[in-house]
CSV table of C-alpha atoms in Angstrom, one decimal:
chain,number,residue,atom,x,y,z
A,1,UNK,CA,-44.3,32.8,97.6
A,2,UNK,CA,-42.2,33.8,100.4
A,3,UNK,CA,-40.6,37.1,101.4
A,4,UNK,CA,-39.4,39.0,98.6
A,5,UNK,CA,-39.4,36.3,95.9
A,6,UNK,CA,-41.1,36.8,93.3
A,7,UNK,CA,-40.6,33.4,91.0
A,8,UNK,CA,-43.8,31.8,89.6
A,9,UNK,CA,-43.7,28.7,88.5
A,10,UNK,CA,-46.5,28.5,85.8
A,11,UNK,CA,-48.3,30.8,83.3
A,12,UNK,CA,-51.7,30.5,85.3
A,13,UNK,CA,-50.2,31.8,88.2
A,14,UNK,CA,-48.4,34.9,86.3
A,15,UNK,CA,-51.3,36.3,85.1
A,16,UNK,CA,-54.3,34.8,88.0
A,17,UNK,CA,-56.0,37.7,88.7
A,18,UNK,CA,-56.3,39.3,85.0
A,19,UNK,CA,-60.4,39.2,84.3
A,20,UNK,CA,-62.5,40.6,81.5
A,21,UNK,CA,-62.7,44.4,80.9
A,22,UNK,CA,-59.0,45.3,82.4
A,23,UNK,CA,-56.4,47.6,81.0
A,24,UNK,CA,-52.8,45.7,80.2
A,25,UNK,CA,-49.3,47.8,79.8
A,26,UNK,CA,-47.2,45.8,77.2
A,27,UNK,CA,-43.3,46.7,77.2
A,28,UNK,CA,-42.2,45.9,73.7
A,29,UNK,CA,-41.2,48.1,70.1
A,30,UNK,CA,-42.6,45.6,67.2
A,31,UNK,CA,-41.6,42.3,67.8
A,32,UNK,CA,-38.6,43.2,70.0
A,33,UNK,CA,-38.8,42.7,73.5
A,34,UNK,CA,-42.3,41.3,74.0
A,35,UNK,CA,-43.6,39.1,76.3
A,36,UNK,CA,-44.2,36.2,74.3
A,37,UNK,CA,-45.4,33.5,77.0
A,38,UNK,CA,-47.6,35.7,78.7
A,39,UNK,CA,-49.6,37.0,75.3
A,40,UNK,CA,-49.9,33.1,74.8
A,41,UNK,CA,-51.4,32.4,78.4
A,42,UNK,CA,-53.8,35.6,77.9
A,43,UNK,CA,-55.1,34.5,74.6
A,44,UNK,CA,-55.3,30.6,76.5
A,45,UNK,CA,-57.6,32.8,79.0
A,46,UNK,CA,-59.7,34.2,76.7
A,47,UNK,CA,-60.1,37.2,78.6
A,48,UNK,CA,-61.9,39.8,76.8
A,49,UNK,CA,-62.7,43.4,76.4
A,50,UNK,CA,-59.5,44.2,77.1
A,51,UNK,CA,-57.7,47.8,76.5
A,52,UNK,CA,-54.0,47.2,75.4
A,53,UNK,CA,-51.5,50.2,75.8
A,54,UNK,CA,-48.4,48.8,73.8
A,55,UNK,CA,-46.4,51.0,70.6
A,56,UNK,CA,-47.7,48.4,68.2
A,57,UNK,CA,-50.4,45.3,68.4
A,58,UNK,CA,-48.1,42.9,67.0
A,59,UNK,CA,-48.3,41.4,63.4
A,60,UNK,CA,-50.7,38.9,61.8
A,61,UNK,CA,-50.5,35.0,64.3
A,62,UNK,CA,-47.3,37.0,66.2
A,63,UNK,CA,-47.3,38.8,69.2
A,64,UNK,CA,-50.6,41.0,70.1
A,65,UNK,CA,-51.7,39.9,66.9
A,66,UNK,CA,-52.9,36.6,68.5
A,67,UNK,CA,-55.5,38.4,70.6
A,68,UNK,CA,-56.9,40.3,67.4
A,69,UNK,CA,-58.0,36.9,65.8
A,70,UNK,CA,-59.5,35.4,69.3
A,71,UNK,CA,-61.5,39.2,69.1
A,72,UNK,CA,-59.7,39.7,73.0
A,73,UNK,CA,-59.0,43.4,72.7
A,74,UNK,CA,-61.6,46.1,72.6
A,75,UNK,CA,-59.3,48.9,72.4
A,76,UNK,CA,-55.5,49.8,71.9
A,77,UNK,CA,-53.6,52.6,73.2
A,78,UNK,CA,-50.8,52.9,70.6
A,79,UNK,CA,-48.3,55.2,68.4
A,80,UNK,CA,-48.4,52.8,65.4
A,81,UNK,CA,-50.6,50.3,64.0
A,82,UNK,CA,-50.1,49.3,60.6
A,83,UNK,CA,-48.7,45.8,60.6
A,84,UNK,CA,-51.6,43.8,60.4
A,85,UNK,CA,-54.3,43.2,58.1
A,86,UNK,CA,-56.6,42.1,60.9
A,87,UNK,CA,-55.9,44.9,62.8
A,88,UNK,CA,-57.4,47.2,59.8
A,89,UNK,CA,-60.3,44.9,59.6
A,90,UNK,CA,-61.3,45.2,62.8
A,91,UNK,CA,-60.9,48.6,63.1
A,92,UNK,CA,-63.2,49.3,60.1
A,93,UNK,CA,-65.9,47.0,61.2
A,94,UNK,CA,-66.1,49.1,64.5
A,95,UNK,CA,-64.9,46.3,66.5
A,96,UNK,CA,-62.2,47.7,67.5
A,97,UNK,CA,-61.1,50.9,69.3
A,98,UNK,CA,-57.8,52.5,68.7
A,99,UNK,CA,-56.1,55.4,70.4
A,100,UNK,CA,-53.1,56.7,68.5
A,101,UNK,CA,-50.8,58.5,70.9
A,102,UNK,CA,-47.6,60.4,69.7
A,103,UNK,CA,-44.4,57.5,70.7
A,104,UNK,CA,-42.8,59.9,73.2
A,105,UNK,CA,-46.1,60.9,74.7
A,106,UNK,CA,-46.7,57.3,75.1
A,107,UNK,CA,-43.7,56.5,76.8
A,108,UNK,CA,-44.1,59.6,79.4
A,109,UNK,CA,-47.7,58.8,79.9
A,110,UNK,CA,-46.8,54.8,81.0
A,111,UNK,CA,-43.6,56.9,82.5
A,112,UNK,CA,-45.7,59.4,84.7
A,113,UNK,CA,-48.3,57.2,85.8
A,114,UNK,CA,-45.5,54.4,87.7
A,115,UNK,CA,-44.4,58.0,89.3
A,116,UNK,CA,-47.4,59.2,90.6
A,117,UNK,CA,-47.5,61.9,88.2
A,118,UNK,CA,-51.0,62.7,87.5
A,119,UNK,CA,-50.4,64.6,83.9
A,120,UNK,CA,-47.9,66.4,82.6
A,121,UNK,CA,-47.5,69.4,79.8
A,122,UNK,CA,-46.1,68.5,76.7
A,123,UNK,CA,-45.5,70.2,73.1
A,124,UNK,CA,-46.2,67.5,71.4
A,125,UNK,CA,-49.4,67.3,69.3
A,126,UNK,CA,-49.8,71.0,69.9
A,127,UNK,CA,-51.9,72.4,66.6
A,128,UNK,CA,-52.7,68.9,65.2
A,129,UNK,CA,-55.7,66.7,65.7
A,130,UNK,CA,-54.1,65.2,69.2
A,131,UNK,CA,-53.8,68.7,70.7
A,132,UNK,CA,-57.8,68.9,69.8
A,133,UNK,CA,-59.6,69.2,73.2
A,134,UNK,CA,-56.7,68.9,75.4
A,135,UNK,CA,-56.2,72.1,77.6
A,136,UNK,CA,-53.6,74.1,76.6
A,137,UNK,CA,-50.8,76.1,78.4
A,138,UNK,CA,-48.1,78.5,77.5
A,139,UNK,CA,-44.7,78.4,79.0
A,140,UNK,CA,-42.2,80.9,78.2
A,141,UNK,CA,-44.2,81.7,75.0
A,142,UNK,CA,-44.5,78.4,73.6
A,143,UNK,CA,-48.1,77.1,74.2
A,144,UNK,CA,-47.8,72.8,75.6
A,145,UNK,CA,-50.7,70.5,75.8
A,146,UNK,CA,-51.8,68.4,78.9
A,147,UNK,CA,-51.5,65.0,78.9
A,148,UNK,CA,-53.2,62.2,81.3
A,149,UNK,CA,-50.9,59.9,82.9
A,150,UNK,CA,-51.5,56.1,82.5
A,151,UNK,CA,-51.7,53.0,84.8
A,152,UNK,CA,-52.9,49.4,83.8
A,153,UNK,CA,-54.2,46.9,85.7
A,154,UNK,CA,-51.5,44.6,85.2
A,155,UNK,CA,-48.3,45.1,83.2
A,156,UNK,CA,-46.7,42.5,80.8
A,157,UNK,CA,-43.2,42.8,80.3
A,158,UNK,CA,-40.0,40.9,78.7
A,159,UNK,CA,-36.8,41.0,80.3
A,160,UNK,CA,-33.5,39.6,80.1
A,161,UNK,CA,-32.4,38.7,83.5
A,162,UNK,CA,-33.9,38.9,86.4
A,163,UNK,CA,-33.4,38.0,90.3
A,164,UNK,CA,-35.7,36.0,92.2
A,165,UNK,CA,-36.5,39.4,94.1
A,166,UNK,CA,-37.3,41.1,90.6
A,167,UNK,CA,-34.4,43.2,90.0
A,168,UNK,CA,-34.7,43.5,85.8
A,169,UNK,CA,-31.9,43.7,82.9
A,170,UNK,CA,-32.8,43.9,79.7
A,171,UNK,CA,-30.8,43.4,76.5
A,172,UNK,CA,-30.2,45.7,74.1
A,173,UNK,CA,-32.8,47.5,72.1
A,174,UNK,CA,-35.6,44.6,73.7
A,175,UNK,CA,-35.5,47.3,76.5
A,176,UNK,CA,-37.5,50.3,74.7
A,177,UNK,CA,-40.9,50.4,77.0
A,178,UNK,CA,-40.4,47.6,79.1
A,179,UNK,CA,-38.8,49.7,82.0
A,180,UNK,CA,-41.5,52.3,82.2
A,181,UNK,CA,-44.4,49.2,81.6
A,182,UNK,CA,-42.9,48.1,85.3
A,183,UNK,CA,-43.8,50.7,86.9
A,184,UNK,CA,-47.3,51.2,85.3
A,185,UNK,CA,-49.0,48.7,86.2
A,186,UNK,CA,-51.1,47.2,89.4
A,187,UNK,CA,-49.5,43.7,88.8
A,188,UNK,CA,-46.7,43.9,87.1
A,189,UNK,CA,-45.4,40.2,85.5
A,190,UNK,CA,-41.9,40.0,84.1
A,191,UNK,CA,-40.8,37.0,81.8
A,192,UNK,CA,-37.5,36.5,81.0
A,193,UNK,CA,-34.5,34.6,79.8
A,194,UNK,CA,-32.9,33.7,82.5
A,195,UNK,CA,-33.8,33.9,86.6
A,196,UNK,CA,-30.6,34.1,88.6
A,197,UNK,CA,-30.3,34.7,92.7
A,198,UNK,CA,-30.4,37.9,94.6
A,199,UNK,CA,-26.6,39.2,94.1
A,200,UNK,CA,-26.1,37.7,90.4
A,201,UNK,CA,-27.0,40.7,88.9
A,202,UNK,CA,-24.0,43.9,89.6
A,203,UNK,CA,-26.5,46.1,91.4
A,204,UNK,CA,-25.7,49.5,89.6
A,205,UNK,CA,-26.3,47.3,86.3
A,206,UNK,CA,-30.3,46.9,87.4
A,207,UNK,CA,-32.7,48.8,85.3
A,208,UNK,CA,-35.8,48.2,86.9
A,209,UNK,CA,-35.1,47.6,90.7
A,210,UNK,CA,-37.5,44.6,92.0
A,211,UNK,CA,-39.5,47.1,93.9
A,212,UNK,CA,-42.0,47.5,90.7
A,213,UNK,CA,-42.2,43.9,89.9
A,214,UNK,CA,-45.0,41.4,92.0
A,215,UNK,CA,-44.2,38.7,89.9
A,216,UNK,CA,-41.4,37.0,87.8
A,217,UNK,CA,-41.6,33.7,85.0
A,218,UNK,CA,-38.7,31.8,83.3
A,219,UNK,CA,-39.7,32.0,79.7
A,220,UNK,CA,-38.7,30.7,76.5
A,221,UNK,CA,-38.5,33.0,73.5
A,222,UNK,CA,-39.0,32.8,69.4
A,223,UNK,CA,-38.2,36.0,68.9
A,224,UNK,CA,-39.4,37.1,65.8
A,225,UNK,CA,-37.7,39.4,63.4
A,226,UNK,CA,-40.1,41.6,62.0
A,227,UNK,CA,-37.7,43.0,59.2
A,228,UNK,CA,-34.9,41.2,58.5
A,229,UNK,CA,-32.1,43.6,57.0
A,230,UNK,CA,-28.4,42.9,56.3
A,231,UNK,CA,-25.8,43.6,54.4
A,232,UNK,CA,-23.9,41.2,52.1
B,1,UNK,CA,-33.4,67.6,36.0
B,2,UNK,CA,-35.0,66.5,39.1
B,3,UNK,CA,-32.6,65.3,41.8
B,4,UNK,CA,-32.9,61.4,42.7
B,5,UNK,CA,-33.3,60.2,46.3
B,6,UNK,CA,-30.1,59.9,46.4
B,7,UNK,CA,-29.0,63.5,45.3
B,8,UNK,CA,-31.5,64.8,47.8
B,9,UNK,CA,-29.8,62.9,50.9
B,10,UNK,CA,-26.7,63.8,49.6
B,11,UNK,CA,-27.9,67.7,49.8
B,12,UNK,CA,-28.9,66.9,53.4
B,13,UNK,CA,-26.0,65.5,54.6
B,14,UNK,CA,-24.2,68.9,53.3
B,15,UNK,CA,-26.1,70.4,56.4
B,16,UNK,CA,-24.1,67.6,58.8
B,17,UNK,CA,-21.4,69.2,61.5
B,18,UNK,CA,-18.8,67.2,63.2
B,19,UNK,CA,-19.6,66.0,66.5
B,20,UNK,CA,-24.0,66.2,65.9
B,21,UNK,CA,-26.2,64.1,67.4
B,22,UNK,CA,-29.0,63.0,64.6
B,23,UNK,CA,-32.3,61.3,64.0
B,24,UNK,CA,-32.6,60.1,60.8
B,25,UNK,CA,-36.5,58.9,59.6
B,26,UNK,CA,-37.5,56.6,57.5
B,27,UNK,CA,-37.2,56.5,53.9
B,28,UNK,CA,-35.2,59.1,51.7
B,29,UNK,CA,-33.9,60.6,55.2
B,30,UNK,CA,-32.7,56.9,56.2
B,31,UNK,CA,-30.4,57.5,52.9
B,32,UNK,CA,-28.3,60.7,54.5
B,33,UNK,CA,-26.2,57.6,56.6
B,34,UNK,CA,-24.4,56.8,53.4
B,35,UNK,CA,-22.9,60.5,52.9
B,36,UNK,CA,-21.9,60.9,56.3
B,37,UNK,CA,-17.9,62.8,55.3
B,38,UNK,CA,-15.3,60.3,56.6
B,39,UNK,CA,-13.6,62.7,58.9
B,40,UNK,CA,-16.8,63.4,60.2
B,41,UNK,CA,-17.8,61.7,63.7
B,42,UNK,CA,-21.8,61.9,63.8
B,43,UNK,CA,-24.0,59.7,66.4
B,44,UNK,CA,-27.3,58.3,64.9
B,45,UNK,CA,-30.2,58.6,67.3
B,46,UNK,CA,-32.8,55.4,66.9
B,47,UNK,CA,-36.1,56.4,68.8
B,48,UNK,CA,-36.6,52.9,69.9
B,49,UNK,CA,-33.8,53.2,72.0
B,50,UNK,CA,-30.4,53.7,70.5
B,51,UNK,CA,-27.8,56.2,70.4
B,52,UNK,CA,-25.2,55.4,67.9
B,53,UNK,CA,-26.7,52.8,65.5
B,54,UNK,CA,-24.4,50.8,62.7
B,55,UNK,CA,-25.0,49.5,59.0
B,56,UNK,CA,-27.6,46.4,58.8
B,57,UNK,CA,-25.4,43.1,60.3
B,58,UNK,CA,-23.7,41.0,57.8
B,59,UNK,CA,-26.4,37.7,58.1
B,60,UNK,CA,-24.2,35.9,60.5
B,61,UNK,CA,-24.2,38.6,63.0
B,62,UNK,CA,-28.2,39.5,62.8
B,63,UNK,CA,-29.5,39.4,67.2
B,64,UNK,CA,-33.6,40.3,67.4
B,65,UNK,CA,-32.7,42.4,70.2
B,66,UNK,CA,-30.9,44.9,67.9
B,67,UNK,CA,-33.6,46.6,65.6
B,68,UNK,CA,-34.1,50.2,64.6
B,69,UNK,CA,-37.4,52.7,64.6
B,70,UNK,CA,-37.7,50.8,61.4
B,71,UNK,CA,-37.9,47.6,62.4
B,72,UNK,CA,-34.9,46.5,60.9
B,73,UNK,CA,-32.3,44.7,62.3
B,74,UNK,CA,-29.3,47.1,63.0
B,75,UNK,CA,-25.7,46.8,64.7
B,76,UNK,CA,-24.4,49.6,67.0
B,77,UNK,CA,-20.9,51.5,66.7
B,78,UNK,CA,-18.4,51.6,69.2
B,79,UNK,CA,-19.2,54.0,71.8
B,80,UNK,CA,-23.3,53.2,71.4
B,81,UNK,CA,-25.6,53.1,74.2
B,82,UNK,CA,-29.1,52.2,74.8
B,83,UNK,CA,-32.2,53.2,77.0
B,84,UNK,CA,-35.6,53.0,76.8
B,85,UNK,CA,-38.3,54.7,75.4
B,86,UNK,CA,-39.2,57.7,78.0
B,87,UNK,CA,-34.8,57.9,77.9
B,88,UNK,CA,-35.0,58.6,74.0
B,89,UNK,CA,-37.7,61.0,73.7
B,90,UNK,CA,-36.6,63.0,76.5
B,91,UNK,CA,-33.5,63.4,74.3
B,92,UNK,CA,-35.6,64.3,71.6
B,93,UNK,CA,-38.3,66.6,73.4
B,94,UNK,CA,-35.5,68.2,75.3
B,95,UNK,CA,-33.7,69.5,72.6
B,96,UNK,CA,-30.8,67.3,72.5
B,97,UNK,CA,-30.7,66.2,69.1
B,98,UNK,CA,-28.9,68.3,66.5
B,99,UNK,CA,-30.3,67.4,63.8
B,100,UNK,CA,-33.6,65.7,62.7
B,101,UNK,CA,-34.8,64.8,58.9
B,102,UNK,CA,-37.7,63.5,58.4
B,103,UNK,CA,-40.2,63.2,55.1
B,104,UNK,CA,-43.4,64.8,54.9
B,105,UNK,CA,-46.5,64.9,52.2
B,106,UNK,CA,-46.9,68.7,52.8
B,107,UNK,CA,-45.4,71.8,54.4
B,108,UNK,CA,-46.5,75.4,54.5
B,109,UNK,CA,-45.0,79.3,54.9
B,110,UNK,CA,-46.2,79.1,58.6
B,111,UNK,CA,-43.7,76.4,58.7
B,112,UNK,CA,-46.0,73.2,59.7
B,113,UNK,CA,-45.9,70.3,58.2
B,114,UNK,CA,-48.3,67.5,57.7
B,115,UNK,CA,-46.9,64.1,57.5
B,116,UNK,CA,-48.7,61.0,59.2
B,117,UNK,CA,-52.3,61.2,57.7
B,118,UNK,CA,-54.6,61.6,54.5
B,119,UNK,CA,-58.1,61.5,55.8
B,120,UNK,CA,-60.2,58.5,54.2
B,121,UNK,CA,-56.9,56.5,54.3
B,122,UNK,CA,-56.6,54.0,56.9
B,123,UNK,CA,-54.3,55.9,59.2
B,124,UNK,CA,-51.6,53.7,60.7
B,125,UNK,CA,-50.3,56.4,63.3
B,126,UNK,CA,-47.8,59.0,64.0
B,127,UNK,CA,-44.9,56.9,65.7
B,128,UNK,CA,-42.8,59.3,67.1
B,129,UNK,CA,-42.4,61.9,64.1
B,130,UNK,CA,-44.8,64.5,66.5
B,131,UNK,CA,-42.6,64.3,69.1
B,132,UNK,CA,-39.4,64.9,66.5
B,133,UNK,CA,-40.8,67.8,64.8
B,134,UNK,CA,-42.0,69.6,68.4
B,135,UNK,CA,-38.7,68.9,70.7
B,136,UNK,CA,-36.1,69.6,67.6
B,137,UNK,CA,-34.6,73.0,66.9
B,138,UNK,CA,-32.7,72.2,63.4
B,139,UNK,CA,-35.2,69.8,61.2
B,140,UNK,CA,-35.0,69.3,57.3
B,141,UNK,CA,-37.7,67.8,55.4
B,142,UNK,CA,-37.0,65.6,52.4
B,143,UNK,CA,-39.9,65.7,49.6
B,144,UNK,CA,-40.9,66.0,46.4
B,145,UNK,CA,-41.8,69.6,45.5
B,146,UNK,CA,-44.9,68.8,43.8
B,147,UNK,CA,-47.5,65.9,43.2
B,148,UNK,CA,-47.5,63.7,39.7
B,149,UNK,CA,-50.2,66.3,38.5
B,150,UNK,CA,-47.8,69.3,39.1
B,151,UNK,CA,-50.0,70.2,42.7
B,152,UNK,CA,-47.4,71.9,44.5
B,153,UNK,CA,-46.8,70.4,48.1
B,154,UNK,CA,-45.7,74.1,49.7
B,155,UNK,CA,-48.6,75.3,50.3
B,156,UNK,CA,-49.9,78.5,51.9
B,157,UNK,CA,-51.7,76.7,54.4
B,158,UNK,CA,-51.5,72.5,55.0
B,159,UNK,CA,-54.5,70.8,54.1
B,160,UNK,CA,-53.9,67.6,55.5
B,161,UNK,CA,-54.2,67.4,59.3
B,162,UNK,CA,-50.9,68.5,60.9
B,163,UNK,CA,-47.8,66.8,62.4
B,164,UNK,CA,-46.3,70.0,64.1
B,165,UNK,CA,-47.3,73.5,64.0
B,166,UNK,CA,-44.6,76.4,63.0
B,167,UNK,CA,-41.6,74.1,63.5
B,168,UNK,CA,-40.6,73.6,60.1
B,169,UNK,CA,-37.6,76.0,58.6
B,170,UNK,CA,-35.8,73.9,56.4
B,171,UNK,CA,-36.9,71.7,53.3
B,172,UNK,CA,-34.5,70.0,50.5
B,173,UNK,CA,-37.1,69.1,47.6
B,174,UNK,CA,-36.1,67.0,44.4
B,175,UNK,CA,-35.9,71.0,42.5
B,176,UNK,CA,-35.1,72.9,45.1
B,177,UNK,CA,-33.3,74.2,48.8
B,178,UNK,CA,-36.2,76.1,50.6
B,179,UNK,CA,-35.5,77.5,53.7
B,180,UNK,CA,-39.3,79.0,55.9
B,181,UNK,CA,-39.6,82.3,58.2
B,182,UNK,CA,-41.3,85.2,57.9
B,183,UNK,CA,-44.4,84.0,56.4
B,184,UNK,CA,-42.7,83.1,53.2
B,185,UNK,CA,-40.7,80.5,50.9
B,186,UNK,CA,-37.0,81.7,50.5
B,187,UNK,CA,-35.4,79.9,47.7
B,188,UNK,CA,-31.6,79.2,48.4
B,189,UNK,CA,-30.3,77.1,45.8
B,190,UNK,CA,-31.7,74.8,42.7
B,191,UNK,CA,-31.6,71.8,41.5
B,192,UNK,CA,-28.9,71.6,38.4
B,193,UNK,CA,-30.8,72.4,35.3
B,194,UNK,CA,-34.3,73.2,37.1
B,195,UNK,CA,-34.9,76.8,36.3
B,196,UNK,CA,-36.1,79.6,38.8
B,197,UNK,CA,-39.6,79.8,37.4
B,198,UNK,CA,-40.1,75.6,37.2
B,199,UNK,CA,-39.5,76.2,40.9
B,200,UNK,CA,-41.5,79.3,41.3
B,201,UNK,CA,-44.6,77.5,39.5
B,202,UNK,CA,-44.3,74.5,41.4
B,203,UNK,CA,-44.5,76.5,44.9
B,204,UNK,CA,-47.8,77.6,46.0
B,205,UNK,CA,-46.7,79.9,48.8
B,206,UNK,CA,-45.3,83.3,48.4
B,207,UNK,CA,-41.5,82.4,47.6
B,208,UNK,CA,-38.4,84.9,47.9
B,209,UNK,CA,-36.0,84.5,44.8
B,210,UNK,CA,-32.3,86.4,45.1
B,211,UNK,CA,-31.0,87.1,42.0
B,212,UNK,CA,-29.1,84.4,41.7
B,213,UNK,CA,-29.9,81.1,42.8
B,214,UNK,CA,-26.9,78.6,42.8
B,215,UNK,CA,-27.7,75.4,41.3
B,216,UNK,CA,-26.0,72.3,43.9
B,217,UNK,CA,-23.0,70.6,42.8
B,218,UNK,CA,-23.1,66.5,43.1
């Protein structure tokens, strides 16, 4: 690695560093827009104990899901949970931890921590069992709830494009929490489609500037569709 | 007679103005897409990331990257965009969506609502239907009025653990049009054929009756 390029070549050098115990940022909604090569090398690790902040853990042998059965993640940081049987086992066998955190509380929380925001107010889970404990404040008569911001050790993310300095596109809805996983995390590892050079991608088209990104992997992709719907 | 999932969406999209922004959640709500009035231009808002989202994609045209809060795979209109996920909920926790409906197991004269978990249930989460009911102004809740066993679902208080506290001011039942300030139930118009008291029983809360209830036309 030289300069400001940040191309790895293999999976063991994407994610060298990640040990037992750590917290990992995962950028993906369901199925869509997740980092498919780098779950793989993580369950090939075997790290364990891990805490996993990511909207869903994946379904049964996809995605996330392939850490549940190698028992890899201790707890998950998440807004919804309910697409796999494992998952429900190992939550009721104690094995596993789960945090359930309102979507758009999420999102700011991965959101604020990449900005140096510490916590933030929010009105969201105000009166329900998420506001319980949190310290509240009113603003102009309303009464908000404070939130903690929060950074992973390394973030996992899937991309579209990206530049060999780590400028990021991403396609369509395989954005959702990908950009704000970027700026989350300690290490942040992009996989994606396609890796062009510096100037390939129309500068005011770049989503997540390279800046956020230490490391970037040509990946190949499945992806699996969770719910296939269509019309005839 | 009760009115079908499809009457009740139908009712909702009565509430529709042209030129609204609107969230749409899953289920019976999901269904209000289909009465949207042709000379009507209204932007769906997905929460994964998508500001004008489409029918499902004939099976030719179905692309992973283009799903909805559902899951499903979706297309996108002309004049869409898309963002991520801090993007679409400060739309919604900012106030900028017109108009959200969303379903619910139970709602109460203080006007919360609990819709995301029945204790001794495995609970699968709340998605992003907290963040919907505390950032929108205008919400209507689509639900049935009362249990199998005739247990109303207006209560005076929610038992179930809450979604949102006091946010709730409009619900469209299978018997009724409800609409929730001032401590109280006001009942706006009926189902066709379900009489005033059918309603009245059914509704645990105190509930305001006018003298004449209009029953909806379909």
């Amino acid at each position: 690695m030289a300069g400001l390029n940040k191309v790895v070549t293999s999976y063991d050098e994407a994610l060298a560093g990640l040990t037992d115990g750590m917290t990992i940022i995962a950028g993906g909604f369901g199925l869509c827009g997740i980092p498919e090569g780098l779950i793989a090398q993580i369950k090939k690790m075997g790290t364990r104990q891990l805490t996993v902040v990511s909207n869903n853990c994946g379904v049964d042998g996809f995605g996330l899901g392939i850490l549940l059965e190698n028992h890899q993640i201790k707890k998950m940081i998440s807004s919804y949970v309910g697409e796999n049987a494992l998952f429900e086992k190992q939550l009721l066998s104690g094995e596993l931890e789960v945090e359930l955190t309102p979507q758009g509380t999420l999102a700011e929380k991965m959101r604020a921590g990449g900005a140096g925001i510490p916590a933030f107010y929010t009105a969201t889970g105000y009166g329900t069992p998420i506001g319980e404990g949190k310290e509240v404040r009113i603003f102009n008569g309303r009464p908000y709830i404070l939130e903690e911001a929060i950074r992973g050790d390394f973030a996992i993310v899937k991309g579209w494009k990206a530049d060999t300095y780590g400028n990021v596109i991403y396609r369509h809805t395989a954005m959702n929490f990908n950009p704000m996983a970027t700026t989350a995390g300690k290490i942040t590892v992009v996989e994606v489609e396609e890796i062009v050079a510096p100037g390939e991608l129309p500068m005011d088209h770049v989503h997540t500037p390279g800046i956020y990104v230490d490391r970037v992997i040509q990946g190949t992709f499945e992806k699996r569709i969770e719910r296939l719907t269509t019309q005839a | 007679m009760t009115l079908s999932r499809e009457q009740i969406a139908q009712r909702v999209a009565r509430e529709l103005q042209d030129g609204f922004y609107v969230n749409l959640g899953i289920g019976i709500p999901t269904l209000v897409a289909n009465y949207i009035p042709a000379d009507m231009e209204v932007m769906l808002q997905s929460e994964n990331g998508l500001l004008g989202m489409g029918p499902f994609p004939h099976p030719n045209a179905v692309d992973p990257d283009m799903i909805n809060a559902g899951k499903q795979t979706v297309t996108a209109v002309t004049g869409a965009s898309i963002f991520s996920s801090a993007e679409s909920f400060a739309m919604i926790r900012g106030g900028h969506v017109d108009l959200t409906v969303l379903g619910a197991f139970e709602v109460d004269i203080e006007g919360n609502i609990a819709s995301w978990m029945i204790p001794g249930k495995l609970v699968k989460g709340m998605g992003g239907a907290m963040d919907l009911v505390a950032g929108a102004e205008n919400i209507i809740v689509t639900m049935t009025h009362a249990s199998k066993d005739g247990e109303s679902k207006l209560l005076n208080r929610c038992n179930l653990p809450l979604t949102g506290a006091g946010c709730i001011k409009k619900v469209v039942t299978d018997l009724a049009y409800v609409e929730i300030h001032d401590g109280k139930f006001w009942l706006i118009e009926r189902a066709p054929g379900v009489s005033v008291d059918t309603i009245v029983k059914l509704t645990e809360g105190p509930i305001v009756v006018p003298e004449v209830v209009p029953e909806m036309q379909f």
